[in-house]
């Protein structure tokens, strides 16, 4: 019997797709993330305070959970043992630039605390963990480019801690405020046992990042 | 004073990214933190920056913010009495 592929959400500045179904939208860039939030999520106002990297990761994760009916129940065991492992290539560069603009001019030097808090790439994992009450590992790896084999390797390693049962995994990248790519998937322990199969699944998602 | 209150509300909405909230939605006497607008500690720091940048008020003791940011009315009153620009 053919094995079912992983559920996935793929987003970029002009594209939103859930398990192969393209979501209708009017906006592009950062406004697309706001449109997706308003149309499909709408109950987490902190979204509007996030940087583009966190917004892209947050929206992708929410669309994925909505698709697979993964509801949040703080007491559930899967919540306790779920990790978040994300990858990207430019880390928090976009947020770093936004923050730098607030400290660039010595005569207009007003460092923004709200921008500063996003000058680390792993903040996106924290935003998702807070939303879902996850208490497992959260990691953000910086890779030169999306690399399915390397990502599958790191994800397999994350299951070796003896506690992790599932991982919210994906690629999240933002080079400018209106320019982003992300995919998000949920991996169970048995999925990672076959690293070749997992890498193949991730490669399919990577192939769709530039649609 | 009413003009200052409206301007202050618009500045807070912009600087704290309070999407979908209009100035008239903010009660002048409602607490800004906790139950009111539901602001957090990072928002408090942004309000301190806003006071310095827009009104030339440098809070020497950040703990004073707790009293000053009690409500829009209290904040506007403090700004009117202490502004340098």
PDB file of C-alpha atoms in Angstrom:
ATOM      1  CA  UNK A   1       0.000   0.000   0.000  1.00  0.00           C
ATOM      2  CA  UNK A   2       1.321   3.415  -0.931  1.00  0.00           C
ATOM      3  CA  UNK A   3       2.300   5.528   2.029  1.00  0.00           C
ATOM      4  CA  UNK A   4       0.346   8.740   2.526  1.00  0.00           C
ATOM      5  CA  UNK A   5       2.389  11.876   2.015  1.00  0.00           C
ATOM      6  CA  UNK A   6       2.893  14.466   4.741  1.00  0.00           C
ATOM      7  CA  UNK A   7       0.343  17.240   5.117  1.00  0.00           C
ATOM      8  CA  UNK A   8       1.868  20.566   4.204  1.00  0.00           C
ATOM      9  CA  UNK A   9       1.287  24.275   3.793  1.00  0.00           C
ATOM     10  CA  UNK A  10       3.406  26.303   1.369  1.00  0.00           C
ATOM     11  CA  UNK A  11       3.444  30.107   1.337  1.00  0.00           C
ATOM     12  CA  UNK A  12       5.328  32.819  -0.431  1.00  0.00           C
ATOM     13  CA  UNK A  13       4.633  36.500  -1.092  1.00  0.00           C
ATOM     14  CA  UNK A  14       2.141  35.691  -3.849  1.00  0.00           C
ATOM     15  CA  UNK A  15       1.046  32.137  -3.147  1.00  0.00           C
ATOM     16  CA  UNK A  16      -0.724  30.132  -0.451  1.00  0.00           C
ATOM     17  CA  UNK A  17      -1.329  26.405  -0.756  1.00  0.00           C
ATOM     18  CA  UNK A  18      -2.685  23.796   1.664  1.00  0.00           C
ATOM     19  CA  UNK A  19      -2.140  20.165   0.685  1.00  0.00           C
ATOM     20  CA  UNK A  20      -2.075  21.127  -2.993  1.00  0.00           C
ATOM     21  CA  UNK A  21      -5.150  23.383  -2.835  1.00  0.00           C
ATOM     22  CA  UNK A  22      -4.329  26.969  -3.712  1.00  0.00           C
ATOM     23  CA  UNK A  23      -6.059  29.432  -1.367  1.00  0.00           C
ATOM     24  CA  UNK A  24      -7.768  32.335  -3.065  1.00  0.00           C
ATOM     25  CA  UNK A  25      -6.389  35.715  -2.127  1.00  0.00           C
ATOM     26  CA  UNK A  26      -6.199  39.296  -3.341  1.00  0.00           C
ATOM     27  CA  UNK A  27      -3.200  40.716  -1.520  1.00  0.00           C
ATOM     28  CA  UNK A  28       0.513  40.063  -1.958  1.00  0.00           C
ATOM     29  CA  UNK A  29       3.578  40.408   0.241  1.00  0.00           C
ATOM     30  CA  UNK A  30       3.059  41.201   3.902  1.00  0.00           C
ATOM     31  CA  UNK A  31      -0.572  42.103   3.148  1.00  0.00           C
ATOM     32  CA  UNK A  32      -1.139  38.519   1.995  1.00  0.00           C
ATOM     33  CA  UNK A  33      -0.161  37.255   5.444  1.00  0.00           C
ATOM     34  CA  UNK A  34      -2.630  39.722   7.009  1.00  0.00           C
ATOM     35  CA  UNK A  35      -5.345  38.586   4.585  1.00  0.00           C
ATOM     36  CA  UNK A  36      -4.733  34.918   5.420  1.00  0.00           C
ATOM     37  CA  UNK A  37      -4.746  35.763   9.120  1.00  0.00           C
ATOM     38  CA  UNK A  38      -8.048  37.647   8.884  1.00  0.00           C
ATOM     39  CA  UNK A  39      -9.727  35.007   6.713  1.00  0.00           C
ATOM     40  CA  UNK A  40      -8.511  31.833   8.416  1.00  0.00           C
ATOM     41  CA  UNK A  41      -7.234  32.616  11.939  1.00  0.00           C
ATOM     42  CA  UNK A  42      -8.370  35.981  13.356  1.00  0.00           C
ATOM     43  CA  UNK A  43      -8.127  35.229  17.086  1.00  0.00           C
ATOM     44  CA  UNK A  44      -4.519  36.138  17.913  1.00  0.00           C
ATOM     45  CA  UNK A  45      -4.043  39.954  17.716  1.00  0.00           C
ATOM     46  CA  UNK A  46      -0.360  39.584  18.610  1.00  0.00           C
ATOM     47  CA  UNK A  47       0.050  38.494  14.976  1.00  0.00           C
ATOM     48  CA  UNK A  48       0.141  42.155  13.938  1.00  0.00           C
ATOM     49  CA  UNK A  49       3.129  42.847  16.183  1.00  0.00           C
ATOM     50  CA  UNK A  50       5.240  40.069  14.662  1.00  0.00           C
ATOM     51  CA  UNK A  51       8.009  40.516  12.113  1.00  0.00           C
ATOM     52  CA  UNK A  52       7.526  39.004   8.648  1.00  0.00           C
ATOM     53  CA  UNK A  53       9.498  35.859   9.519  1.00  0.00           C
ATOM     54  CA  UNK A  54       7.276  35.111  12.512  1.00  0.00           C
ATOM     55  CA  UNK A  55       4.112  35.995  10.596  1.00  0.00           C
ATOM     56  CA  UNK A  56       5.057  33.600   7.782  1.00  0.00           C
ATOM     57  CA  UNK A  57       5.799  30.786  10.220  1.00  0.00           C
ATOM     58  CA  UNK A  58       2.765  31.490  12.381  1.00  0.00           C
ATOM     59  CA  UNK A  59       0.268  31.617   9.494  1.00  0.00           C
ATOM     60  CA  UNK A  60       1.714  28.464   7.902  1.00  0.00           C
ATOM     61  CA  UNK A  61       1.474  26.580  11.202  1.00  0.00           C
ATOM     62  CA  UNK A  62      -2.094  27.746  11.841  1.00  0.00           C
ATOM     63  CA  UNK A  63      -3.248  26.756   8.343  1.00  0.00           C
ATOM     64  CA  UNK A  64      -1.617  23.347   8.793  1.00  0.00           C
ATOM     65  CA  UNK A  65      -3.257  22.666  12.153  1.00  0.00           C
ATOM     66  CA  UNK A  66      -6.611  23.803  10.801  1.00  0.00           C
ATOM     67  CA  UNK A  67      -6.223  21.428   7.860  1.00  0.00           C
ATOM     68  CA  UNK A  68      -5.381  18.380   9.946  1.00  0.00           C
ATOM     69  CA  UNK A  69      -7.735  19.206  12.829  1.00  0.00           C
ATOM     70  CA  UNK A  70      -4.918  19.418  15.312  1.00  0.00           C
ATOM     71  CA  UNK A  71      -6.637  21.221  18.152  1.00  0.00           C
ATOM     72  CA  UNK A  72      -4.858  22.812  21.059  1.00  0.00           C
ATOM     73  CA  UNK A  73      -5.428  21.088  24.391  1.00  0.00           C
ATOM     74  CA  UNK A  74      -2.861  22.034  26.954  1.00  0.00           C
ATOM     75  CA  UNK A  75      -3.154  18.802  28.894  1.00  0.00           C
ATOM     76  CA  UNK A  76      -2.698  16.496  25.916  1.00  0.00           C
ATOM     77  CA  UNK A  77       0.468  14.442  25.880  1.00  0.00           C
ATOM     78  CA  UNK A  78       1.270  15.348  22.286  1.00  0.00           C
ATOM     79  CA  UNK A  79       1.491  18.980  23.318  1.00  0.00           C
ATOM     80  CA  UNK A  80       4.073  18.153  25.955  1.00  0.00           C
ATOM     81  CA  UNK A  81       6.190  16.101  23.587  1.00  0.00           C
ATOM     82  CA  UNK A  82       5.977  18.122  20.392  1.00  0.00           C
ATOM     83  CA  UNK A  83       9.080  19.935  19.163  1.00  0.00           C
ATOM     84  CA  UNK A  84       9.369  22.770  16.662  1.00  0.00           C
ATOM     85  CA  UNK A  85      12.335  22.562  14.290  1.00  0.00           C
ATOM     86  CA  UNK A  86      12.530  25.203  11.585  1.00  0.00           C
ATOM     87  CA  UNK A  87      15.094  26.096   8.945  1.00  0.00           C
ATOM     88  CA  UNK A  88      15.852  29.234   6.958  1.00  0.00           C
ATOM     89  CA  UNK A  89      18.713  30.890   5.130  1.00  0.00           C
ATOM     90  CA  UNK A  90      18.646  34.571   6.040  1.00  0.00           C
ATOM     91  CA  UNK A  91      17.753  34.081   9.715  1.00  0.00           C
ATOM     92  CA  UNK A  92      16.503  37.371  11.205  1.00  0.00           C
ATOM     93  CA  UNK A  93      18.227  39.631   8.648  1.00  0.00           C
ATOM     94  CA  UNK A  94      14.968  41.364   7.698  1.00  0.00           C
ATOM     95  CA  UNK A  95      14.153  42.203  11.344  1.00  0.00           C
ATOM     96  CA  UNK A  96      17.794  43.181  11.926  1.00  0.00           C
ATOM     97  CA  UNK A  97      17.551  45.748   9.120  1.00  0.00           C
ATOM     98  CA  UNK A  98      14.279  47.151  10.440  1.00  0.00           C
ATOM     99  CA  UNK A  99      15.813  47.539  13.892  1.00  0.00           C
ATOM    100  CA  UNK A 100      18.993  49.074  12.513  1.00  0.00           C
ATOM    101  CA  UNK A 101      16.951  51.831  10.896  1.00  0.00           C
ATOM    102  CA  UNK A 102      15.891  52.953  14.387  1.00  0.00           C
ATOM    103  CA  UNK A 103      19.516  53.353  15.521  1.00  0.00           C
ATOM    104  CA  UNK A 104      21.141  54.496  12.275  1.00  0.00           C
ATOM    105  CA  UNK A 105      20.850  58.249  12.817  1.00  0.00           C
ATOM    106  CA  UNK A 106      22.551  59.531  15.969  1.00  0.00           C
ATOM    107  CA  UNK A 107      20.310  62.628  15.907  1.00  0.00           C
ATOM    108  CA  UNK A 108      17.212  60.465  15.687  1.00  0.00           C
ATOM    109  CA  UNK A 109      18.344  57.570  17.865  1.00  0.00           C
ATOM    110  CA  UNK A 110      15.292  55.783  19.267  1.00  0.00           C
ATOM    111  CA  UNK A 111      15.944  52.012  19.447  1.00  0.00           C
ATOM    112  CA  UNK A 112      12.638  50.194  19.076  1.00  0.00           C
ATOM    113  CA  UNK A 113      12.100  47.477  21.714  1.00  0.00           C
ATOM    114  CA  UNK A 114       9.299  45.948  19.616  1.00  0.00           C
ATOM    115  CA  UNK A 115      11.621  45.526  16.626  1.00  0.00           C
ATOM    116  CA  UNK A 116      14.572  44.424  18.756  1.00  0.00           C
ATOM    117  CA  UNK A 117      12.739  41.404  20.183  1.00  0.00           C
ATOM    118  CA  UNK A 118      12.568  39.879  16.693  1.00  0.00           C
ATOM    119  CA  UNK A 119      16.284  40.160  15.955  1.00  0.00           C
ATOM    120  CA  UNK A 120      16.764  36.424  16.536  1.00  0.00           C
ATOM    121  CA  UNK A 121      15.438  33.824  14.069  1.00  0.00           C
ATOM    122  CA  UNK A 122      14.267  31.404  16.743  1.00  0.00           C
ATOM    123  CA  UNK A 123      11.637  33.902  17.949  1.00  0.00           C
ATOM    124  CA  UNK A 124       9.290  32.441  15.314  1.00  0.00           C
ATOM    125  CA  UNK A 125       9.520  29.046  17.049  1.00  0.00           C
ATOM    126  CA  UNK A 126       8.665  30.731  20.351  1.00  0.00           C
ATOM    127  CA  UNK A 127       5.632  32.492  18.881  1.00  0.00           C
ATOM    128  CA  UNK A 128       4.254  29.154  17.657  1.00  0.00           C
ATOM    129  CA  UNK A 129       5.101  27.366  20.918  1.00  0.00           C
ATOM    130  CA  UNK A 130       3.336  30.039  22.992  1.00  0.00           C
ATOM    131  CA  UNK A 131       0.244  29.887  20.792  1.00  0.00           C
ATOM    132  CA  UNK A 132       0.037  26.093  21.054  1.00  0.00           C
ATOM    133  CA  UNK A 133       1.336  25.602  24.623  1.00  0.00           C
ATOM    134  CA  UNK A 134       4.175  23.404  23.361  1.00  0.00           C
ATOM    135  CA  UNK A 135       6.920  22.648  25.827  1.00  0.00           C
ATOM    136  CA  UNK A 136       9.211  20.506  23.685  1.00  0.00           C
ATOM    137  CA  UNK A 137      12.446  21.479  21.958  1.00  0.00           C
ATOM    138  CA  UNK A 138      12.397  24.540  19.707  1.00  0.00           C
ATOM    139  CA  UNK A 139      15.202  25.093  17.201  1.00  0.00           C
ATOM    140  CA  UNK A 140      15.938  27.240  14.173  1.00  0.00           C
ATOM    141  CA  UNK A 141      18.760  26.060  11.890  1.00  0.00           C
ATOM    142  CA  UNK A 142      20.353  28.396   9.357  1.00  0.00           C
ATOM    143  CA  UNK A 143      21.170  26.639   6.073  1.00  0.00           C
ATOM    144  CA  UNK A 144      22.640  28.178   2.948  1.00  0.00           C
ATOM    145  CA  UNK A 145      19.636  26.950   0.974  1.00  0.00           C
ATOM    146  CA  UNK A 146      16.775  24.474   1.457  1.00  0.00           C
ATOM    147  CA  UNK A 147      18.441  21.058   1.640  1.00  0.00           C
ATOM    148  CA  UNK A 148      16.019  18.156   2.099  1.00  0.00           C
ATOM    149  CA  UNK A 149      18.661  15.607   3.115  1.00  0.00           C
ATOM    150  CA  UNK A 150      20.214  17.879   5.712  1.00  0.00           C
ATOM    151  CA  UNK A 151      16.835  18.877   7.085  1.00  0.00           C
ATOM    152  CA  UNK A 152      15.744  15.226   7.308  1.00  0.00           C
ATOM    153  CA  UNK A 153      18.972  14.437   9.161  1.00  0.00           C
ATOM    154  CA  UNK A 154      18.433  17.169  11.771  1.00  0.00           C
ATOM    155  CA  UNK A 155      14.789  16.192  12.190  1.00  0.00           C
ATOM    156  CA  UNK A 156      15.727  12.544  12.715  1.00  0.00           C
ATOM    157  CA  UNK A 157      18.279  13.622  15.330  1.00  0.00           C
ATOM    158  CA  UNK A 158      15.632  15.665  17.155  1.00  0.00           C
ATOM    159  CA  UNK A 159      13.685  12.436  17.797  1.00  0.00           C
ATOM    160  CA  UNK A 160      16.685  10.870  19.541  1.00  0.00           C
ATOM    161  CA  UNK A 161      16.117  12.738  22.805  1.00  0.00           C
ATOM    162  CA  UNK A 162      13.702  10.090  24.034  1.00  0.00           C
ATOM    163  CA  UNK A 163      10.944  12.635  24.661  1.00  0.00           C
ATOM    164  CA  UNK A 164       9.933  14.034  21.273  1.00  0.00           C
ATOM    165  CA  UNK A 165       6.975  12.254  19.665  1.00  0.00           C
ATOM    166  CA  UNK A 166       6.204  14.719  16.874  1.00  0.00           C
ATOM    167  CA  UNK A 167       7.816  17.749  15.275  1.00  0.00           C
ATOM    168  CA  UNK A 168       6.314  20.787  13.625  1.00  0.00           C
ATOM    169  CA  UNK A 169       8.937  21.279  10.939  1.00  0.00           C
ATOM    170  CA  UNK A 170       9.456  23.636   8.068  1.00  0.00           C
ATOM    171  CA  UNK A 171      11.309  26.274   6.164  1.00  0.00           C
ATOM    172  CA  UNK A 172      10.760  29.947   6.969  1.00  0.00           C
ATOM    173  CA  UNK A 173      12.677  32.711   5.290  1.00  0.00           C
ATOM    174  CA  UNK A 174      12.216  36.441   4.781  1.00  0.00           C
ATOM    175  CA  UNK A 175      14.692  38.660   2.987  1.00  0.00           C
ATOM    176  CA  UNK A 176      12.507  41.795   3.015  1.00  0.00           C
ATOM    177  CA  UNK A 177       9.230  42.791   4.687  1.00  0.00           C
ATOM    178  CA  UNK A 178       7.227  41.861   1.568  1.00  0.00           C
ATOM    179  CA  UNK A 179       9.336  38.907   0.506  1.00  0.00           C
ATOM    180  CA  UNK A 180       9.015  35.552   2.256  1.00  0.00           C
ATOM    181  CA  UNK A 181       8.837  31.811   1.742  1.00  0.00           C
ATOM    182  CA  UNK A 182       7.666  29.143   4.114  1.00  0.00           C
ATOM    183  CA  UNK A 183       6.456  25.595   4.255  1.00  0.00           C
ATOM    184  CA  UNK A 184       5.245  23.768   7.311  1.00  0.00           C
ATOM    185  CA  UNK A 185       4.563  20.110   7.997  1.00  0.00           C
ATOM    186  CA  UNK A 186       3.973  17.828  10.951  1.00  0.00           C
ATOM    187  CA  UNK A 187       6.260  14.822  11.344  1.00  0.00           C
ATOM    188  CA  UNK A 188       5.605  11.835  13.565  1.00  0.00           C
ATOM    189  CA  UNK A 189       8.393   9.706  14.994  1.00  0.00           C
ATOM    190  CA  UNK A 190       7.741   6.869  12.558  1.00  0.00           C
ATOM    191  CA  UNK A 191       8.017   9.300   9.609  1.00  0.00           C
ATOM    192  CA  UNK A 192      11.592  10.111  10.561  1.00  0.00           C
ATOM    193  CA  UNK A 193      12.616   6.457  10.807  1.00  0.00           C
ATOM    194  CA  UNK A 194      12.888   6.383   7.003  1.00  0.00           C
ATOM    195  CA  UNK A 195      15.211   9.313   6.327  1.00  0.00           C
ATOM    196  CA  UNK A 196      15.092   8.789   2.540  1.00  0.00           C
ATOM    197  CA  UNK A 197      11.303   8.942   2.459  1.00  0.00           C
ATOM    198  CA  UNK A 198      11.276  11.997   4.741  1.00  0.00           C
ATOM    199  CA  UNK A 199      13.854  13.790   2.582  1.00  0.00           C
ATOM    200  CA  UNK A 200      11.718  13.025  -0.495  1.00  0.00           C
ATOM    201  CA  UNK A 201       8.660  14.547   1.160  1.00  0.00           C
ATOM    202  CA  UNK A 202      10.587  17.650   2.172  1.00  0.00           C
ATOM    203  CA  UNK A 203      11.966  17.980  -1.349  1.00  0.00           C
ATOM    204  CA  UNK A 204       8.428  18.083  -2.759  1.00  0.00           C
ATOM    205  CA  UNK A 205       7.658  20.996  -0.447  1.00  0.00           C
ATOM    206  CA  UNK A 206      10.927  22.750  -1.320  1.00  0.00           C
ATOM    207  CA  UNK A 207      10.051  22.438  -5.011  1.00  0.00           C
ATOM    208  CA  UNK A 208       6.885  24.452  -4.376  1.00  0.00           C
ATOM    209  CA  UNK A 209       8.511  27.313  -2.436  1.00  0.00           C
ATOM    210  CA  UNK A 210       9.045  29.417  -5.562  1.00  0.00           C
ATOM    211  CA  UNK A 211       5.623  28.881  -7.164  1.00  0.00           C
TER     212      UNK A 211
ATOM    213  CA  UNK B   1      -6.516  68.543  25.690  1.00  0.00           C
ATOM    214  CA  UNK B   2      -8.966  66.690  23.440  1.00  0.00           C
ATOM    215  CA  UNK B   3      -6.684  67.283  20.475  1.00  0.00           C
ATOM    216  CA  UNK B   4      -3.728  65.831  22.391  1.00  0.00           C
ATOM    217  CA  UNK B   5      -5.779  62.806  23.456  1.00  0.00           C
ATOM    218  CA  UNK B   6      -6.787  62.048  19.855  1.00  0.00           C
ATOM    219  CA  UNK B   7      -3.202  62.480  18.609  1.00  0.00           C
ATOM    220  CA  UNK B   8      -1.915  60.263  21.407  1.00  0.00           C
ATOM    221  CA  UNK B   9      -4.410  57.528  20.574  1.00  0.00           C
ATOM    222  CA  UNK B  10      -3.413  57.640  16.900  1.00  0.00           C
ATOM    223  CA  UNK B  11       0.279  57.436  17.835  1.00  0.00           C
ATOM    224  CA  UNK B  12      -0.304  54.486  20.180  1.00  0.00           C
ATOM    225  CA  UNK B  13      -2.309  52.598  17.538  1.00  0.00           C
ATOM    226  CA  UNK B  14       0.450  53.159  14.991  1.00  0.00           C
ATOM    227  CA  UNK B  15       3.477  52.432  17.144  1.00  0.00           C
ATOM    228  CA  UNK B  16       1.971  49.350  18.825  1.00  0.00           C
ATOM    229  CA  UNK B  17       0.453  47.964  15.592  1.00  0.00           C
ATOM    230  CA  UNK B  18      -3.039  47.807  17.085  1.00  0.00           C
ATOM    231  CA  UNK B  19      -4.691  46.718  13.854  1.00  0.00           C
ATOM    232  CA  UNK B  20      -8.474  46.910  13.673  1.00  0.00           C
ATOM    233  CA  UNK B  21      -8.603  49.368  16.601  1.00  0.00           C
ATOM    234  CA  UNK B  22      -9.743  52.955  16.016  1.00  0.00           C
ATOM    235  CA  UNK B  23      -9.155  55.933  18.330  1.00  0.00           C
ATOM    236  CA  UNK B  24     -12.827  55.949  19.312  1.00  0.00           C
ATOM    237  CA  UNK B  25     -12.519  52.314  20.452  1.00  0.00           C
ATOM    238  CA  UNK B  26     -10.101  53.347  23.204  1.00  0.00           C
ATOM    239  CA  UNK B  27     -11.832  54.446  26.399  1.00  0.00           C
ATOM    240  CA  UNK B  28     -10.013  57.458  27.888  1.00  0.00           C
ATOM    241  CA  UNK B  29     -10.275  56.057  31.405  1.00  0.00           C
ATOM    242  CA  UNK B  30      -9.757  52.343  30.687  1.00  0.00           C
ATOM    243  CA  UNK B  31      -6.481  50.745  31.794  1.00  0.00           C
ATOM    244  CA  UNK B  32      -3.996  50.435  28.912  1.00  0.00           C
ATOM    245  CA  UNK B  33      -2.473  47.271  30.362  1.00  0.00           C
ATOM    246  CA  UNK B  34      -4.152  44.095  31.532  1.00  0.00           C
ATOM    247  CA  UNK B  35      -7.836  44.096  30.685  1.00  0.00           C
ATOM    248  CA  UNK B  36      -7.933  47.351  28.684  1.00  0.00           C
ATOM    249  CA  UNK B  37      -5.983  47.166  25.429  1.00  0.00           C
ATOM    250  CA  UNK B  38      -4.151  44.087  26.651  1.00  0.00           C
ATOM    251  CA  UNK B  39      -0.714  45.619  26.183  1.00  0.00           C
ATOM    252  CA  UNK B  40       2.430  43.823  27.363  1.00  0.00           C
ATOM    253  CA  UNK B  41       5.854  44.758  28.748  1.00  0.00           C
ATOM    254  CA  UNK B  42       7.381  45.346  25.296  1.00  0.00           C
ATOM    255  CA  UNK B  43       4.515  47.725  24.546  1.00  0.00           C
ATOM    256  CA  UNK B  44       5.364  49.596  27.749  1.00  0.00           C
ATOM    257  CA  UNK B  45       8.923  50.067  26.512  1.00  0.00           C
ATOM    258  CA  UNK B  46       7.600  51.318  23.158  1.00  0.00           C
ATOM    259  CA  UNK B  47       5.412  53.866  24.975  1.00  0.00           C
ATOM    260  CA  UNK B  48       8.484  55.111  26.850  1.00  0.00           C
ATOM    261  CA  UNK B  49      10.265  55.568  23.475  1.00  0.00           C
ATOM    262  CA  UNK B  50       7.156  57.311  22.069  1.00  0.00           C
ATOM    263  CA  UNK B  51       7.106  59.813  24.966  1.00  0.00           C
ATOM    264  CA  UNK B  52      10.758  60.689  24.407  1.00  0.00           C
ATOM    265  CA  UNK B  53      10.629  60.783  20.602  1.00  0.00           C
ATOM    266  CA  UNK B  54       7.396  62.730  20.170  1.00  0.00           C
ATOM    267  CA  UNK B  55       7.209  64.827  23.331  1.00  0.00           C
ATOM    268  CA  UNK B  56      10.802  65.076  24.585  1.00  0.00           C
ATOM    269  CA  UNK B  57       9.937  63.402  27.873  1.00  0.00           C
ATOM    270  CA  UNK B  58      12.683  61.133  29.132  1.00  0.00           C
ATOM    271  CA  UNK B  59      11.494  58.855  31.908  1.00  0.00           C
ATOM    272  CA  UNK B  60      14.438  58.521  34.290  1.00  0.00           C
ATOM    273  CA  UNK B  61      12.640  55.830  36.252  1.00  0.00           C
ATOM    274  CA  UNK B  62      10.915  53.272  33.943  1.00  0.00           C
ATOM    275  CA  UNK B  63       8.912  52.089  36.956  1.00  0.00           C
ATOM    276  CA  UNK B  64       7.057  55.422  36.823  1.00  0.00           C
ATOM    277  CA  UNK B  65       5.508  54.180  33.582  1.00  0.00           C
ATOM    278  CA  UNK B  66       3.157  52.024  35.612  1.00  0.00           C
ATOM    279  CA  UNK B  67       1.503  55.159  36.984  1.00  0.00           C
ATOM    280  CA  UNK B  68       1.755  57.260  33.808  1.00  0.00           C
ATOM    281  CA  UNK B  69       0.352  54.573  31.505  1.00  0.00           C
ATOM    282  CA  UNK B  70      -2.666  53.947  33.743  1.00  0.00           C
ATOM    283  CA  UNK B  71      -5.038  55.328  31.100  1.00  0.00           C
ATOM    284  CA  UNK B  72      -5.085  57.657  28.097  1.00  0.00           C
ATOM    285  CA  UNK B  73      -6.327  60.505  30.288  1.00  0.00           C
ATOM    286  CA  UNK B  74      -3.515  60.052  32.827  1.00  0.00           C
ATOM    287  CA  UNK B  75      -0.902  59.744  30.083  1.00  0.00           C
ATOM    288  CA  UNK B  76      -2.144  62.832  28.220  1.00  0.00           C
ATOM    289  CA  UNK B  77      -2.199  64.837  31.448  1.00  0.00           C
ATOM    290  CA  UNK B  78       1.402  63.832  32.211  1.00  0.00           C
ATOM    291  CA  UNK B  79       2.507  64.739  28.682  1.00  0.00           C
ATOM    292  CA  UNK B  80       0.807  68.145  28.806  1.00  0.00           C
ATOM    293  CA  UNK B  81       2.561  68.999  32.069  1.00  0.00           C
ATOM    294  CA  UNK B  82       6.021  67.701  31.141  1.00  0.00           C
ATOM    295  CA  UNK B  83       6.450  67.964  27.372  1.00  0.00           C
ATOM    296  CA  UNK B  84       9.449  69.828  25.972  1.00  0.00           C
ATOM    297  CA  UNK B  85       8.368  69.661  22.323  1.00  0.00           C
TER     298      UNK B  85
END
